[in-house]
Amino acid sequence: MTQDELKKAVGWAALKYVQPGTIVGVGTGSTAAHFIDALGSIRHQIDGAVSSSEASTQKLKSLGIPVLDLNEVDSLAIYVDGADEINGAMQMIKGGGAALTREKIIAAVADRFICIADASKQVDVLGKFPLPVEVIPMARSFVARELVKLGGLPEYRQQVVTDNGNIILDVHNLSILDAVALEKAINALPGVVTVGLFATRGADIALIGSPDGVKTIER
Ligand code: 5RP
Protein backbone atom coordinates (compact mmCIF):
# COMPACT_ATOMS: atom_id res chain seq x y z
CA MET A 1 0.00 0.00 0.00
CA THR A 2 1.16 3.54 -0.67
CA GLN A 3 1.42 6.10 2.10
CA ASP A 4 -1.61 7.88 0.66
CA GLU A 5 -3.65 4.66 0.76
CA LEU A 6 -2.74 4.29 4.45
CA LYS A 7 -3.82 7.89 5.06
CA LYS A 8 -7.09 7.22 3.27
CA ALA A 9 -7.73 4.10 5.36
CA VAL A 10 -7.37 5.98 8.66
CA GLY A 11 -9.32 8.97 7.36
CA TRP A 12 -12.32 6.76 6.60
CA ALA A 13 -11.86 4.70 9.78
CA ALA A 14 -12.40 7.87 11.83
CA LEU A 15 -16.00 8.07 10.58
CA LYS A 16 -17.09 5.61 13.24
CA TYR A 17 -16.44 8.24 15.93
CA VAL A 18 -18.78 10.78 14.32
CA GLN A 19 -22.13 10.93 16.08
CA PRO A 20 -25.20 11.91 14.00
CA GLY A 21 -26.56 15.39 14.70
CA THR A 22 -23.25 16.80 15.96
CA ILE A 23 -20.69 19.35 14.82
CA VAL A 24 -17.30 17.86 14.01
CA GLY A 25 -13.88 19.44 14.55
CA VAL A 26 -11.79 19.00 11.42
CA GLY A 27 -8.01 19.20 11.00
CA THR A 28 -5.71 20.07 8.12
CA GLY A 29 -3.38 18.17 5.80
CA SER A 30 -3.48 15.25 3.40
CA THR A 31 -4.75 12.74 5.99
CA ALA A 32 -7.42 15.13 7.25
CA ALA A 33 -8.44 15.67 3.60
CA HIS A 34 -9.36 11.98 3.38
CA PHE A 35 -11.41 12.37 6.57
CA ILE A 36 -13.22 15.32 4.97
CA ASP A 37 -14.03 13.15 1.93
CA ALA A 38 -15.41 10.54 4.32
CA LEU A 39 -17.42 13.18 6.16
CA GLY A 40 -18.90 14.26 2.83
CA SER A 41 -20.45 10.81 2.46
CA ILE A 42 -22.51 11.38 5.63
CA ARG A 43 -23.01 15.12 5.29
CA HIS A 44 -26.80 14.89 5.76
CA GLN A 45 -26.30 13.18 9.13
CA ILE A 46 -24.15 15.90 10.75
CA ASP A 47 -24.92 19.51 11.68
CA GLY A 48 -21.65 20.81 10.26
CA ALA A 49 -17.97 21.24 10.98
CA VAL A 50 -15.52 23.60 12.63
CA SER A 51 -12.41 23.93 10.50
CA SER A 52 -8.75 24.46 11.38
CA SER A 53 -7.68 26.16 8.13
CA GLU A 54 -8.85 28.00 5.06
CA ALA A 55 -7.85 24.97 2.96
CA SER A 56 -10.02 22.58 4.98
CA THR A 57 -12.87 25.11 5.00
CA GLN A 58 -12.82 25.26 1.21
CA LYS A 59 -12.84 21.49 0.92
CA LEU A 60 -15.64 21.09 3.46
CA LYS A 61 -17.77 23.68 1.66
CA SER A 62 -17.10 22.10 -1.73
CA LEU A 63 -18.64 18.89 -0.37
CA GLY A 64 -21.70 20.72 0.95
CA ILE A 65 -20.72 20.54 4.63
CA PRO A 66 -21.65 23.72 6.55
CA VAL A 67 -18.66 25.33 8.28
CA LEU A 68 -19.39 27.07 11.57
CA ASP A 69 -17.42 29.73 13.42
CA LEU A 70 -15.93 28.22 16.58
CA ASN A 71 -17.46 31.11 18.54
CA GLU A 72 -20.92 29.76 17.69
CA VAL A 73 -20.09 26.39 19.21
CA ASP A 74 -20.15 25.59 22.94
CA SER A 75 -18.68 22.11 22.74
CA LEU A 76 -17.34 19.56 20.30
CA ALA A 77 -17.40 15.82 20.87
CA ILE A 78 -14.45 15.10 18.61
CA TYR A 79 -11.58 16.73 16.75
CA VAL A 80 -10.02 14.62 13.98
CA ASP A 81 -6.60 15.53 12.61
CA GLY A 82 -3.30 14.13 11.37
CA ALA A 83 0.15 14.53 12.90
CA ASP A 84 3.75 14.85 11.78
CA GLU A 85 4.96 12.68 14.66
CA ILE A 86 3.22 10.84 17.51
CA ASN A 87 4.96 9.12 20.43
CA GLY A 88 3.87 6.36 22.80
CA ALA A 89 2.45 8.90 25.26
CA MET A 90 0.12 10.19 22.49
CA GLN A 91 2.05 13.47 22.33
CA MET A 92 2.43 14.94 18.85
CA ILE A 93 4.34 17.31 16.65
CA LYS A 94 1.95 19.12 14.31
CA GLY A 95 2.08 22.11 12.00
CA GLY A 96 3.73 20.71 8.90
CA GLY A 97 0.82 22.34 7.07
CA ALA A 98 1.23 25.60 9.05
CA ALA A 99 -2.24 25.30 10.63
CA LEU A 100 -1.02 24.55 14.17
CA THR A 101 -2.64 27.48 15.97
CA ARG A 102 -6.20 26.87 14.82
CA GLU A 103 -5.62 23.14 15.25
CA LYS A 104 -4.59 23.66 18.86
CA ILE A 105 -7.55 25.91 19.60
CA ILE A 106 -10.10 23.43 18.24
CA ALA A 107 -8.34 20.52 19.94
CA ALA A 108 -8.66 22.40 23.25
CA VAL A 109 -12.42 22.69 22.80
CA ALA A 110 -13.02 19.08 21.78
CA ASP A 111 -13.78 16.32 24.27
CA ARG A 112 -11.68 13.83 22.31
CA PHE A 113 -8.74 14.29 19.92
CA ILE A 114 -8.64 11.52 17.35
CA CYS A 115 -5.26 11.39 15.62
CA ILE A 116 -5.23 9.77 12.19
CA ALA A 117 -1.80 8.88 10.83
CA ASP A 118 0.10 6.32 8.82
CA ALA A 119 2.60 4.24 10.77
CA SER A 120 5.58 6.29 9.53
CA LYS A 121 4.48 9.03 11.96
CA GLN A 122 5.05 6.84 15.04
CA VAL A 123 8.27 7.65 16.91
CA ASP A 124 9.89 6.81 20.23
CA VAL A 125 11.20 10.35 20.75
CA LEU A 126 9.67 13.48 19.21
CA GLY A 127 11.91 15.89 17.33
CA LYS A 128 13.25 14.35 14.16
CA PHE A 129 10.50 16.21 12.31
CA PRO A 130 11.41 19.93 12.63
CA LEU A 131 9.15 21.48 15.27
CA PRO A 132 6.96 24.24 13.77
CA VAL A 133 6.51 27.45 15.75
CA GLU A 134 4.07 30.17 14.61
CA VAL A 135 5.56 33.59 15.33
CA ILE A 136 4.43 37.23 15.01
CA PRO A 137 6.54 38.55 12.09
CA MET A 138 8.36 41.32 14.03
CA ALA A 139 9.51 38.78 16.66
CA ARG A 140 11.10 36.38 14.16
CA SER A 141 14.77 37.09 14.94
CA PHE A 142 14.26 37.41 18.70
CA VAL A 143 12.33 34.14 18.92
CA ALA A 144 14.92 32.41 16.71
CA ARG A 145 17.71 33.47 19.12
CA GLU A 146 15.70 32.18 22.09
CA LEU A 147 15.07 28.86 20.34
CA VAL A 148 18.83 28.46 19.84
CA LYS A 149 19.24 28.92 23.62
CA LEU A 150 16.79 26.03 24.05
CA GLY A 151 19.05 23.84 21.91
CA GLY A 152 17.25 24.09 18.58
CA LEU A 153 18.27 25.22 15.11
CA PRO A 154 15.41 27.36 13.83
CA GLU A 155 14.83 27.75 10.11
CA TYR A 156 12.51 30.39 8.64
CA ARG A 157 9.89 28.66 6.46
CA GLN A 158 10.24 30.75 3.30
CA GLN A 159 7.20 32.02 1.40
CA VAL A 160 4.75 30.83 4.05
CA VAL A 161 2.26 33.12 5.77
CA THR A 162 -0.19 31.39 8.10
CA ASP A 163 -3.96 31.86 7.94
CA ASN A 164 -3.43 34.23 10.89
CA GLY A 165 -0.89 36.42 9.02
CA ASN A 166 2.18 35.11 10.86
CA ILE A 167 5.39 33.26 9.96
CA ILE A 168 6.67 29.79 10.81
CA LEU A 169 10.04 28.83 12.28
CA ASP A 170 10.85 25.12 11.90
CA VAL A 171 13.14 24.01 14.72
CA HIS A 172 15.67 21.31 13.86
CA ASN A 173 18.06 19.38 16.08
CA LEU A 174 15.63 18.62 18.92
CA SER A 175 15.33 15.40 20.84
CA ILE A 176 12.28 16.09 22.96
CA LEU A 177 12.37 14.11 26.19
CA ASP A 178 10.06 16.38 28.21
CA ALA A 179 7.49 17.54 25.70
CA VAL A 180 5.21 19.25 28.24
CA ALA A 181 8.08 21.36 29.61
CA LEU A 182 9.30 22.34 26.12
CA GLU A 183 5.77 23.21 25.02
CA LYS A 184 5.41 25.53 28.01
CA ALA A 185 8.86 27.09 27.55
CA ILE A 186 8.36 27.89 23.87
CA ASN A 187 4.79 29.12 24.34
CA ALA A 188 6.08 31.52 27.02
CA LEU A 189 8.42 33.36 24.61
CA PRO A 190 7.07 36.81 23.67
CA GLY A 191 6.12 36.77 20.00
CA VAL A 192 5.32 33.07 19.87
CA VAL A 193 1.71 32.45 18.89
CA THR A 194 1.80 28.66 19.20
CA VAL A 195 4.30 25.85 19.23
CA GLY A 196 3.37 22.73 17.29
CA LEU A 197 3.93 20.46 20.28
CA PHE A 198 0.66 18.87 21.34
CA ALA A 199 1.79 17.43 24.65
CA THR A 200 -0.27 19.09 27.38
CA ARG A 201 -3.25 18.14 25.27
CA GLY A 202 -2.26 15.07 23.30
CA ALA A 203 -4.41 12.62 21.40
CA ASP A 204 -7.04 10.50 23.15
CA ILE A 205 -7.31 7.98 20.34
CA ALA A 206 -4.83 7.24 17.56
CA LEU A 207 -5.83 5.41 14.40
CA ILE A 208 -2.60 4.17 12.86
CA GLY A 209 -2.55 2.86 9.31
CA SER A 210 -0.18 0.09 8.28
CA PRO A 211 -0.28 -2.60 5.57
CA ASP A 212 -1.75 -4.93 8.24
CA GLY A 213 -4.75 -2.64 8.73
CA VAL A 214 -5.85 0.21 10.98
CA LYS A 215 -4.71 -0.13 14.58
CA THR A 216 -6.61 1.73 17.32
CA ILE A 217 -4.62 3.02 20.29
CA GLU A 218 -6.52 4.50 23.23
CA ARG A 219 -5.00 6.57 26.00
C1 5RP B 1 -1.06 20.59 9.54
C2 5RP B 1 -0.78 19.40 10.38
C3 5RP B 1 -0.96 18.05 9.77
O1 5RP B 1 -1.84 17.33 10.56
C4 5RP B 1 0.35 17.35 9.68
O2 5RP B 1 1.26 18.17 9.00
C5 5RP B 1 0.22 16.00 8.98
O3 5RP B 1 -0.03 16.22 7.63
P1 5RP B 1 -0.34 15.05 6.61
O4 5RP B 1 -1.65 14.44 7.04
O5 5RP B 1 -0.44 15.75 5.27
O6 5RP B 1 0.79 14.06 6.66
O7 5RP B 1 -0.40 19.49 11.52
O8 5RP B 1 -0.71 21.78 10.19
PDB file of C-alpha atoms and ligand atoms in Angstrom:
ATOM      1  CA  MET A   1       0.000   0.000   0.000  1.00  0.00           C
ATOM      2  CA  THR A   2       1.161   3.537  -0.665  1.00  0.00           C
ATOM      3  CA  GLN A   3       1.418   6.096   2.105  1.00  0.00           C
ATOM      4  CA  ASP A   4      -1.610   7.879   0.665  1.00  0.00           C
ATOM      5  CA  GLU A   5      -3.647   4.657   0.763  1.00  0.00           C
ATOM      6  CA  LEU A   6      -2.743   4.290   4.449  1.00  0.00           C
ATOM      7  CA  LYS A   7      -3.817   7.888   5.062  1.00  0.00           C
ATOM      8  CA  LYS A   8      -7.089   7.216   3.267  1.00  0.00           C
ATOM      9  CA  ALA A   9      -7.731   4.097   5.361  1.00  0.00           C
ATOM     10  CA  VAL A  10      -7.373   5.978   8.658  1.00  0.00           C
ATOM     11  CA  GLY A  11      -9.320   8.971   7.360  1.00  0.00           C
ATOM     12  CA  TRP A  12     -12.315   6.764   6.596  1.00  0.00           C
ATOM     13  CA  ALA A  13     -11.861   4.702   9.779  1.00  0.00           C
ATOM     14  CA  ALA A  14     -12.405   7.869  11.827  1.00  0.00           C
ATOM     15  CA  LEU A  15     -16.002   8.068  10.580  1.00  0.00           C
ATOM     16  CA  LYS A  16     -17.088   5.611  13.238  1.00  0.00           C
ATOM     17  CA  TYR A  17     -16.438   8.242  15.930  1.00  0.00           C
ATOM     18  CA  VAL A  18     -18.776  10.779  14.318  1.00  0.00           C
ATOM     19  CA  GLN A  19     -22.134  10.928  16.077  1.00  0.00           C
ATOM     20  CA  PRO A  20     -25.199  11.910  13.999  1.00  0.00           C
ATOM     21  CA  GLY A  21     -26.556  15.387  14.696  1.00  0.00           C
ATOM     22  CA  THR A  22     -23.253  16.800  15.961  1.00  0.00           C
ATOM     23  CA  ILE A  23     -20.694  19.354  14.817  1.00  0.00           C
ATOM     24  CA  VAL A  24     -17.301  17.861  14.013  1.00  0.00           C
ATOM     25  CA  GLY A  25     -13.876  19.444  14.550  1.00  0.00           C
ATOM     26  CA  VAL A  26     -11.786  19.001  11.416  1.00  0.00           C
ATOM     27  CA  GLY A  27      -8.007  19.203  10.996  1.00  0.00           C
ATOM     28  CA  THR A  28      -5.708  20.068   8.116  1.00  0.00           C
ATOM     29  CA  GLY A  29      -3.383  18.165   5.801  1.00  0.00           C
ATOM     30  CA  SER A  30      -3.481  15.253   3.395  1.00  0.00           C
ATOM     31  CA  THR A  31      -4.748  12.739   5.988  1.00  0.00           C
ATOM     32  CA  ALA A  32      -7.424  15.127   7.250  1.00  0.00           C
ATOM     33  CA  ALA A  33      -8.436  15.668   3.602  1.00  0.00           C
ATOM     34  CA  HIS A  34      -9.364  11.976   3.382  1.00  0.00           C
ATOM     35  CA  PHE A  35     -11.412  12.366   6.569  1.00  0.00           C
ATOM     36  CA  ILE A  36     -13.218  15.317   4.967  1.00  0.00           C
ATOM     37  CA  ASP A  37     -14.026  13.149   1.934  1.00  0.00           C
ATOM     38  CA  ALA A  38     -15.414  10.537   4.316  1.00  0.00           C
ATOM     39  CA  LEU A  39     -17.424  13.182   6.158  1.00  0.00           C
ATOM     40  CA  GLY A  40     -18.900  14.259   2.834  1.00  0.00           C
ATOM     41  CA  SER A  41     -20.446  10.807   2.456  1.00  0.00           C
ATOM     42  CA  ILE A  42     -22.510  11.382   5.631  1.00  0.00           C
ATOM     43  CA  ARG A  43     -23.015  15.121   5.289  1.00  0.00           C
ATOM     44  CA  HIS A  44     -26.796  14.885   5.763  1.00  0.00           C
ATOM     45  CA  GLN A  45     -26.305  13.182   9.128  1.00  0.00           C
ATOM     46  CA  ILE A  46     -24.155  15.903  10.748  1.00  0.00           C
ATOM     47  CA  ASP A  47     -24.917  19.510  11.682  1.00  0.00           C
ATOM     48  CA  GLY A  48     -21.650  20.814  10.258  1.00  0.00           C
ATOM     49  CA  ALA A  49     -17.966  21.237  10.983  1.00  0.00           C
ATOM     50  CA  VAL A  50     -15.524  23.604  12.631  1.00  0.00           C
ATOM     51  CA  SER A  51     -12.406  23.926  10.496  1.00  0.00           C
ATOM     52  CA  SER A  52      -8.747  24.460  11.383  1.00  0.00           C
ATOM     53  CA  SER A  53      -7.675  26.156   8.127  1.00  0.00           C
ATOM     54  CA  GLU A  54      -8.845  28.004   5.056  1.00  0.00           C
ATOM     55  CA  ALA A  55      -7.846  24.970   2.963  1.00  0.00           C
ATOM     56  CA  SER A  56     -10.016  22.576   4.978  1.00  0.00           C
ATOM     57  CA  THR A  57     -12.869  25.113   5.003  1.00  0.00           C
ATOM     58  CA  GLN A  58     -12.817  25.263   1.212  1.00  0.00           C
ATOM     59  CA  LYS A  59     -12.838  21.487   0.922  1.00  0.00           C
ATOM     60  CA  LEU A  60     -15.643  21.089   3.462  1.00  0.00           C
ATOM     61  CA  LYS A  61     -17.771  23.678   1.661  1.00  0.00           C
ATOM     62  CA  SER A  62     -17.098  22.101  -1.733  1.00  0.00           C
ATOM     63  CA  LEU A  63     -18.635  18.888  -0.366  1.00  0.00           C
ATOM     64  CA  GLY A  64     -21.697  20.719   0.952  1.00  0.00           C
ATOM     65  CA  ILE A  65     -20.723  20.542   4.628  1.00  0.00           C
ATOM     66  CA  PRO A  66     -21.654  23.716   6.555  1.00  0.00           C
ATOM     67  CA  VAL A  67     -18.657  25.328   8.285  1.00  0.00           C
ATOM     68  CA  LEU A  68     -19.388  27.074  11.571  1.00  0.00           C
ATOM     69  CA  ASP A  69     -17.415  29.731  13.417  1.00  0.00           C
ATOM     70  CA  LEU A  70     -15.928  28.218  16.575  1.00  0.00           C
ATOM     71  CA  ASN A  71     -17.463  31.106  18.542  1.00  0.00           C
ATOM     72  CA  GLU A  72     -20.924  29.762  17.692  1.00  0.00           C
ATOM     73  CA  VAL A  73     -20.093  26.388  19.211  1.00  0.00           C
ATOM     74  CA  ASP A  74     -20.146  25.593  22.945  1.00  0.00           C
ATOM     75  CA  SER A  75     -18.677  22.113  22.739  1.00  0.00           C
ATOM     76  CA  LEU A  76     -17.338  19.558  20.298  1.00  0.00           C
ATOM     77  CA  ALA A  77     -17.404  15.820  20.874  1.00  0.00           C
ATOM     78  CA  ILE A  78     -14.448  15.101  18.610  1.00  0.00           C
ATOM     79  CA  TYR A  79     -11.580  16.732  16.748  1.00  0.00           C
ATOM     80  CA  VAL A  80     -10.017  14.623  13.978  1.00  0.00           C
ATOM     81  CA  ASP A  81      -6.595  15.526  12.609  1.00  0.00           C
ATOM     82  CA  GLY A  82      -3.301  14.133  11.368  1.00  0.00           C
ATOM     83  CA  ALA A  83       0.153  14.528  12.901  1.00  0.00           C
ATOM     84  CA  ASP A  84       3.749  14.854  11.779  1.00  0.00           C
ATOM     85  CA  GLU A  85       4.960  12.680  14.657  1.00  0.00           C
ATOM     86  CA  ILE A  86       3.221  10.842  17.506  1.00  0.00           C
ATOM     87  CA  ASN A  87       4.958   9.117  20.429  1.00  0.00           C
ATOM     88  CA  GLY A  88       3.871   6.361  22.799  1.00  0.00           C
ATOM     89  CA  ALA A  89       2.451   8.902  25.258  1.00  0.00           C
ATOM     90  CA  MET A  90       0.119  10.186  22.494  1.00  0.00           C
ATOM     91  CA  GLN A  91       2.051  13.471  22.328  1.00  0.00           C
ATOM     92  CA  MET A  92       2.427  14.936  18.855  1.00  0.00           C
ATOM     93  CA  ILE A  93       4.336  17.312  16.650  1.00  0.00           C
ATOM     94  CA  LYS A  94       1.954  19.118  14.307  1.00  0.00           C
ATOM     95  CA  GLY A  95       2.082  22.108  12.003  1.00  0.00           C
ATOM     96  CA  GLY A  96       3.725  20.710   8.899  1.00  0.00           C
ATOM     97  CA  GLY A  97       0.816  22.338   7.074  1.00  0.00           C
ATOM     98  CA  ALA A  98       1.227  25.600   9.053  1.00  0.00           C
ATOM     99  CA  ALA A  99      -2.238  25.298  10.627  1.00  0.00           C
ATOM    100  CA  LEU A 100      -1.022  24.547  14.168  1.00  0.00           C
ATOM    101  CA  THR A 101      -2.637  27.478  15.974  1.00  0.00           C
ATOM    102  CA  ARG A 102      -6.205  26.871  14.821  1.00  0.00           C
ATOM    103  CA  GLU A 103      -5.622  23.140  15.246  1.00  0.00           C
ATOM    104  CA  LYS A 104      -4.592  23.658  18.859  1.00  0.00           C
ATOM    105  CA  ILE A 105      -7.552  25.908  19.595  1.00  0.00           C
ATOM    106  CA  ILE A 106     -10.102  23.431  18.239  1.00  0.00           C
ATOM    107  CA  ALA A 107      -8.340  20.521  19.937  1.00  0.00           C
ATOM    108  CA  ALA A 108      -8.660  22.398  23.245  1.00  0.00           C
ATOM    109  CA  VAL A 109     -12.422  22.690  22.797  1.00  0.00           C
ATOM    110  CA  ALA A 110     -13.019  19.077  21.775  1.00  0.00           C
ATOM    111  CA  ASP A 111     -13.785  16.320  24.268  1.00  0.00           C
ATOM    112  CA  ARG A 112     -11.677  13.829  22.311  1.00  0.00           C
ATOM    113  CA  PHE A 113      -8.738  14.290  19.921  1.00  0.00           C
ATOM    114  CA  ILE A 114      -8.642  11.516  17.348  1.00  0.00           C
ATOM    115  CA  CYS A 115      -5.263  11.393  15.624  1.00  0.00           C
ATOM    116  CA  ILE A 116      -5.226   9.771  12.187  1.00  0.00           C
ATOM    117  CA  ALA A 117      -1.801   8.876  10.833  1.00  0.00           C
ATOM    118  CA  ASP A 118       0.102   6.323   8.823  1.00  0.00           C
ATOM    119  CA  ALA A 119       2.598   4.238  10.771  1.00  0.00           C
ATOM    120  CA  SER A 120       5.578   6.288   9.531  1.00  0.00           C
ATOM    121  CA  LYS A 121       4.479   9.025  11.964  1.00  0.00           C
ATOM    122  CA  GLN A 122       5.046   6.836  15.038  1.00  0.00           C
ATOM    123  CA  VAL A 123       8.273   7.646  16.912  1.00  0.00           C
ATOM    124  CA  ASP A 124       9.892   6.814  20.227  1.00  0.00           C
ATOM    125  CA  VAL A 125      11.202  10.347  20.746  1.00  0.00           C
ATOM    126  CA  LEU A 126       9.674  13.478  19.211  1.00  0.00           C
ATOM    127  CA  GLY A 127      11.905  15.895  17.333  1.00  0.00           C
ATOM    128  CA  LYS A 128      13.251  14.349  14.163  1.00  0.00           C
ATOM    129  CA  PHE A 129      10.502  16.214  12.312  1.00  0.00           C
ATOM    130  CA  PRO A 130      11.409  19.927  12.628  1.00  0.00           C
ATOM    131  CA  LEU A 131       9.152  21.484  15.274  1.00  0.00           C
ATOM    132  CA  PRO A 132       6.959  24.240  13.767  1.00  0.00           C
ATOM    133  CA  VAL A 133       6.514  27.448  15.750  1.00  0.00           C
ATOM    134  CA  GLU A 134       4.074  30.167  14.611  1.00  0.00           C
ATOM    135  CA  VAL A 135       5.561  33.592  15.327  1.00  0.00           C
ATOM    136  CA  ILE A 136       4.432  37.228  15.013  1.00  0.00           C
ATOM    137  CA  PRO A 137       6.540  38.551  12.091  1.00  0.00           C
ATOM    138  CA  MET A 138       8.355  41.322  14.033  1.00  0.00           C
ATOM    139  CA  ALA A 139       9.509  38.781  16.659  1.00  0.00           C
ATOM    140  CA  ARG A 140      11.101  36.384  14.163  1.00  0.00           C
ATOM    141  CA  SER A 141      14.774  37.086  14.936  1.00  0.00           C
ATOM    142  CA  PHE A 142      14.263  37.406  18.702  1.00  0.00           C
ATOM    143  CA  VAL A 143      12.333  34.139  18.916  1.00  0.00           C
ATOM    144  CA  ALA A 144      14.917  32.413  16.712  1.00  0.00           C
ATOM    145  CA  ARG A 145      17.706  33.465  19.116  1.00  0.00           C
ATOM    146  CA  GLU A 146      15.696  32.180  22.087  1.00  0.00           C
ATOM    147  CA  LEU A 147      15.073  28.862  20.337  1.00  0.00           C
ATOM    148  CA  VAL A 148      18.831  28.463  19.838  1.00  0.00           C
ATOM    149  CA  LYS A 149      19.242  28.921  23.624  1.00  0.00           C
ATOM    150  CA  LEU A 150      16.788  26.030  24.047  1.00  0.00           C
ATOM    151  CA  GLY A 151      19.047  23.837  21.911  1.00  0.00           C
ATOM    152  CA  GLY A 152      17.255  24.093  18.581  1.00  0.00           C
ATOM    153  CA  LEU A 153      18.267  25.219  15.112  1.00  0.00           C
ATOM    154  CA  PRO A 154      15.405  27.360  13.829  1.00  0.00           C
ATOM    155  CA  GLU A 155      14.833  27.750  10.108  1.00  0.00           C
ATOM    156  CA  TYR A 156      12.512  30.392   8.636  1.00  0.00           C
ATOM    157  CA  ARG A 157       9.889  28.658   6.455  1.00  0.00           C
ATOM    158  CA  GLN A 158      10.239  30.751   3.304  1.00  0.00           C
ATOM    159  CA  GLN A 159       7.198  32.025   1.399  1.00  0.00           C
ATOM    160  CA  VAL A 160       4.747  30.829   4.050  1.00  0.00           C
ATOM    161  CA  VAL A 161       2.256  33.116   5.772  1.00  0.00           C
ATOM    162  CA  THR A 162      -0.190  31.389   8.101  1.00  0.00           C
ATOM    163  CA  ASP A 163      -3.958  31.856   7.936  1.00  0.00           C
ATOM    164  CA  ASN A 164      -3.432  34.232  10.885  1.00  0.00           C
ATOM    165  CA  GLY A 165      -0.886  36.418   9.016  1.00  0.00           C
ATOM    166  CA  ASN A 166       2.178  35.112  10.858  1.00  0.00           C
ATOM    167  CA  ILE A 167       5.392  33.262   9.956  1.00  0.00           C
ATOM    168  CA  ILE A 168       6.668  29.787  10.815  1.00  0.00           C
ATOM    169  CA  LEU A 169      10.042  28.833  12.277  1.00  0.00           C
ATOM    170  CA  ASP A 170      10.847  25.122  11.905  1.00  0.00           C
ATOM    171  CA  VAL A 171      13.144  24.014  14.720  1.00  0.00           C
ATOM    172  CA  HIS A 172      15.673  21.308  13.863  1.00  0.00           C
ATOM    173  CA  ASN A 173      18.059  19.378  16.076  1.00  0.00           C
ATOM    174  CA  LEU A 174      15.631  18.625  18.925  1.00  0.00           C
ATOM    175  CA  SER A 175      15.326  15.397  20.835  1.00  0.00           C
ATOM    176  CA  ILE A 176      12.276  16.088  22.962  1.00  0.00           C
ATOM    177  CA  LEU A 177      12.373  14.106  26.191  1.00  0.00           C
ATOM    178  CA  ASP A 178      10.056  16.377  28.214  1.00  0.00           C
ATOM    179  CA  ALA A 179       7.487  17.542  25.695  1.00  0.00           C
ATOM    180  CA  VAL A 180       5.209  19.247  28.239  1.00  0.00           C
ATOM    181  CA  ALA A 181       8.083  21.355  29.606  1.00  0.00           C
ATOM    182  CA  LEU A 182       9.305  22.336  26.121  1.00  0.00           C
ATOM    183  CA  GLU A 183       5.766  23.207  25.021  1.00  0.00           C
ATOM    184  CA  LYS A 184       5.405  25.534  28.014  1.00  0.00           C
ATOM    185  CA  ALA A 185       8.862  27.086  27.547  1.00  0.00           C
ATOM    186  CA  ILE A 186       8.357  27.893  23.868  1.00  0.00           C
ATOM    187  CA  ASN A 187       4.793  29.124  24.337  1.00  0.00           C
ATOM    188  CA  ALA A 188       6.078  31.523  27.016  1.00  0.00           C
ATOM    189  CA  LEU A 189       8.421  33.364  24.605  1.00  0.00           C
ATOM    190  CA  PRO A 190       7.069  36.809  23.668  1.00  0.00           C
ATOM    191  CA  GLY A 191       6.119  36.766  20.000  1.00  0.00           C
ATOM    192  CA  VAL A 192       5.316  33.072  19.872  1.00  0.00           C
ATOM    193  CA  VAL A 193       1.710  32.451  18.893  1.00  0.00           C
ATOM    194  CA  THR A 194       1.800  28.660  19.199  1.00  0.00           C
ATOM    195  CA  VAL A 195       4.304  25.850  19.228  1.00  0.00           C
ATOM    196  CA  GLY A 196       3.368  22.732  17.293  1.00  0.00           C
ATOM    197  CA  LEU A 197       3.933  20.462  20.279  1.00  0.00           C
ATOM    198  CA  PHE A 198       0.655  18.873  21.337  1.00  0.00           C
ATOM    199  CA  ALA A 199       1.791  17.427  24.653  1.00  0.00           C
ATOM    200  CA  THR A 200      -0.270  19.090  27.383  1.00  0.00           C
ATOM    201  CA  ARG A 201      -3.254  18.140  25.274  1.00  0.00           C
ATOM    202  CA  GLY A 202      -2.263  15.074  23.301  1.00  0.00           C
ATOM    203  CA  ALA A 203      -4.414  12.616  21.396  1.00  0.00           C
ATOM    204  CA  ASP A 204      -7.039  10.500  23.146  1.00  0.00           C
ATOM    205  CA  ILE A 205      -7.306   7.981  20.339  1.00  0.00           C
ATOM    206  CA  ALA A 206      -4.833   7.238  17.556  1.00  0.00           C
ATOM    207  CA  LEU A 207      -5.834   5.413  14.397  1.00  0.00           C
ATOM    208  CA  ILE A 208      -2.597   4.172  12.859  1.00  0.00           C
ATOM    209  CA  GLY A 209      -2.546   2.862   9.314  1.00  0.00           C
ATOM    210  CA  SER A 210      -0.178   0.088   8.279  1.00  0.00           C
ATOM    211  CA  PRO A 211      -0.283  -2.595   5.565  1.00  0.00           C
ATOM    212  CA  ASP A 212      -1.754  -4.930   8.239  1.00  0.00           C
ATOM    213  CA  GLY A 213      -4.748  -2.640   8.732  1.00  0.00           C
ATOM    214  CA  VAL A 214      -5.847   0.205  10.980  1.00  0.00           C
ATOM    215  CA  LYS A 215      -4.713  -0.133  14.582  1.00  0.00           C
ATOM    216  CA  THR A 216      -6.611   1.728  17.325  1.00  0.00           C
ATOM    217  CA  ILE A 217      -4.625   3.024  20.290  1.00  0.00           C
ATOM    218  CA  GLU A 218      -6.522   4.504  23.229  1.00  0.00           C
ATOM    219  CA  ARG A 219      -5.005   6.572  26.000  1.00  0.00           C
TER     220      ARG A 219
HETATM  221  C1  5RP B   1      -1.057  20.588   9.539  1.00  0.00           C
HETATM  222  C2  5RP B   1      -0.779  19.396  10.383  1.00  0.00           C
HETATM  223  C3  5RP B   1      -0.965  18.049   9.766  1.00  0.00           C
HETATM  224  O1  5RP B   1      -1.841  17.329  10.561  1.00  0.00           O
HETATM  225  C4  5RP B   1       0.353  17.349   9.682  1.00  0.00           C
HETATM  226  O2  5RP B   1       1.262  18.172   9.000  1.00  0.00           O
HETATM  227  C5  5RP B   1       0.220  16.000   8.980  1.00  0.00           C
HETATM  228  O3  5RP B   1      -0.028  16.225   7.630  1.00  0.00           O
HETATM  229  P1  5RP B   1      -0.341  15.050   6.613  1.00  0.00           P
HETATM  230  O4  5RP B   1      -1.645  14.439   7.037  1.00  0.00           O
HETATM  231  O5  5RP B   1      -0.441  15.750   5.275  1.00  0.00           O
HETATM  232  O6  5RP B   1       0.786  14.060   6.661  1.00  0.00           O
HETATM  233  O7  5RP B   1      -0.404  19.487  11.525  1.00  0.00           O
HETATM  234  O8  5RP B   1      -0.710  21.781  10.191  1.00  0.00           O
END
